[in-house]
GROMACS .gro file of C-alpha atoms in nm:
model
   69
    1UNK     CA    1   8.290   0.535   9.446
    2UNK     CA    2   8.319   0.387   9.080
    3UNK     CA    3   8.155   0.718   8.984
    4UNK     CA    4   8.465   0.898   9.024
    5UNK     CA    5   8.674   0.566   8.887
    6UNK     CA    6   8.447   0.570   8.536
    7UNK     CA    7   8.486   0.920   8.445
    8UNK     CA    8   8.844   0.875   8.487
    9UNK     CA    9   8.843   0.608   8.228
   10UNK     CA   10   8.562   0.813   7.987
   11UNK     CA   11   8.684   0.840   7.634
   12UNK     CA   12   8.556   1.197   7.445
   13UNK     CA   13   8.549   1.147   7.112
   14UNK     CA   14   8.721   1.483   6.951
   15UNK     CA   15   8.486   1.517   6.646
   16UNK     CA   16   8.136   1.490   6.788
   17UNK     CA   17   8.222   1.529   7.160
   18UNK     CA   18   8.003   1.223   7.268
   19UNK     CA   19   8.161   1.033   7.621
   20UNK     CA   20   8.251   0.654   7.562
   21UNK     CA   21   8.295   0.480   7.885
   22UNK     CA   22   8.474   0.131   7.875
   23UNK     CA   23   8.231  -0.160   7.997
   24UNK     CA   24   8.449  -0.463   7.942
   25UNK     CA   25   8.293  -0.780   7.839
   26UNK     CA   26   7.968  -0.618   7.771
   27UNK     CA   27   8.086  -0.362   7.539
   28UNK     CA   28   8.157  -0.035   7.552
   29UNK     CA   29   7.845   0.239   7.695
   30UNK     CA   30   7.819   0.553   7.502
   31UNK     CA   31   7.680   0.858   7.671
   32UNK     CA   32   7.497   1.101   7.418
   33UNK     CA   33   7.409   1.460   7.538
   34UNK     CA   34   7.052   1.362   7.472
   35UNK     CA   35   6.811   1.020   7.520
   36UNK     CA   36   6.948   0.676   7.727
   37UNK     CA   37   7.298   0.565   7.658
   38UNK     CA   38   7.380   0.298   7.358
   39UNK     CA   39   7.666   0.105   7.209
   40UNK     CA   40   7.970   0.198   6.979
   41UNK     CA   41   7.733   0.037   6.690
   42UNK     CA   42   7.455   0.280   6.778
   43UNK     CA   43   7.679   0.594   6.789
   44UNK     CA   44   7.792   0.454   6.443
   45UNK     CA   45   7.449   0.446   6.331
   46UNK     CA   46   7.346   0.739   6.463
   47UNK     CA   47   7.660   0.992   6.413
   48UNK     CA   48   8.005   0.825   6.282
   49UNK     CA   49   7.914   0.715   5.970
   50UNK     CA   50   7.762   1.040   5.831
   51UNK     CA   51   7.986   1.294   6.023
   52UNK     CA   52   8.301   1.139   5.900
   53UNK     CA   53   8.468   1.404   6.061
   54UNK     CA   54   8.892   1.372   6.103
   55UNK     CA   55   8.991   1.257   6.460
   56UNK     CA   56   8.648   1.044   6.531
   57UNK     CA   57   8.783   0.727   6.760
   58UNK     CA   58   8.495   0.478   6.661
   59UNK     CA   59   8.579   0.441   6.291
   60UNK     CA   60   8.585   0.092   6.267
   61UNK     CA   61   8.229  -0.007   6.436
   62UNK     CA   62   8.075   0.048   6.071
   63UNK     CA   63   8.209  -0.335   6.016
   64UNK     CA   64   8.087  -0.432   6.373
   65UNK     CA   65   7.745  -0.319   6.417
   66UNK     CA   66   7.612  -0.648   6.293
   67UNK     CA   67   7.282  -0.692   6.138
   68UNK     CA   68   7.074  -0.601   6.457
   69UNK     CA   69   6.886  -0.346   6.279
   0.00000   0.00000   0.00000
């Protein structure tokens, strides 16, 4: 039942309304409303560092994303 247990835990961002779910070790697993889940780094890529919008809780992965590409 770790369904129930990880949207306990789920993180909505305020300003774009995307759900972060904590995964530990391996990072946390963002769930868009469309396409496969990604990283913090991808939602930064994708959303964050454009929107820029007051109240966004992944404003430090600009630094993080690394130079993956």
């Amino acid at each position: 039942m770790s369904a129930s247990a990880e949207s306990s835990s789920l993180k909505v961002c305020p300003a774009c309304g995307v759900k972060i779910a904590p995964g530990g070790i391996t990072g946390d697993r963002v769930l868009f409303s469309a396409g496969p889940p990604g990283t913090r780094a991808t939602l930064w890529t994708r959303v964050c560092q454009y929107a820029k919008r007051p109240g966004c809780i992944n404003k430090d992965q600009g630094q993080s994303s690394g130079g993956t590409g």
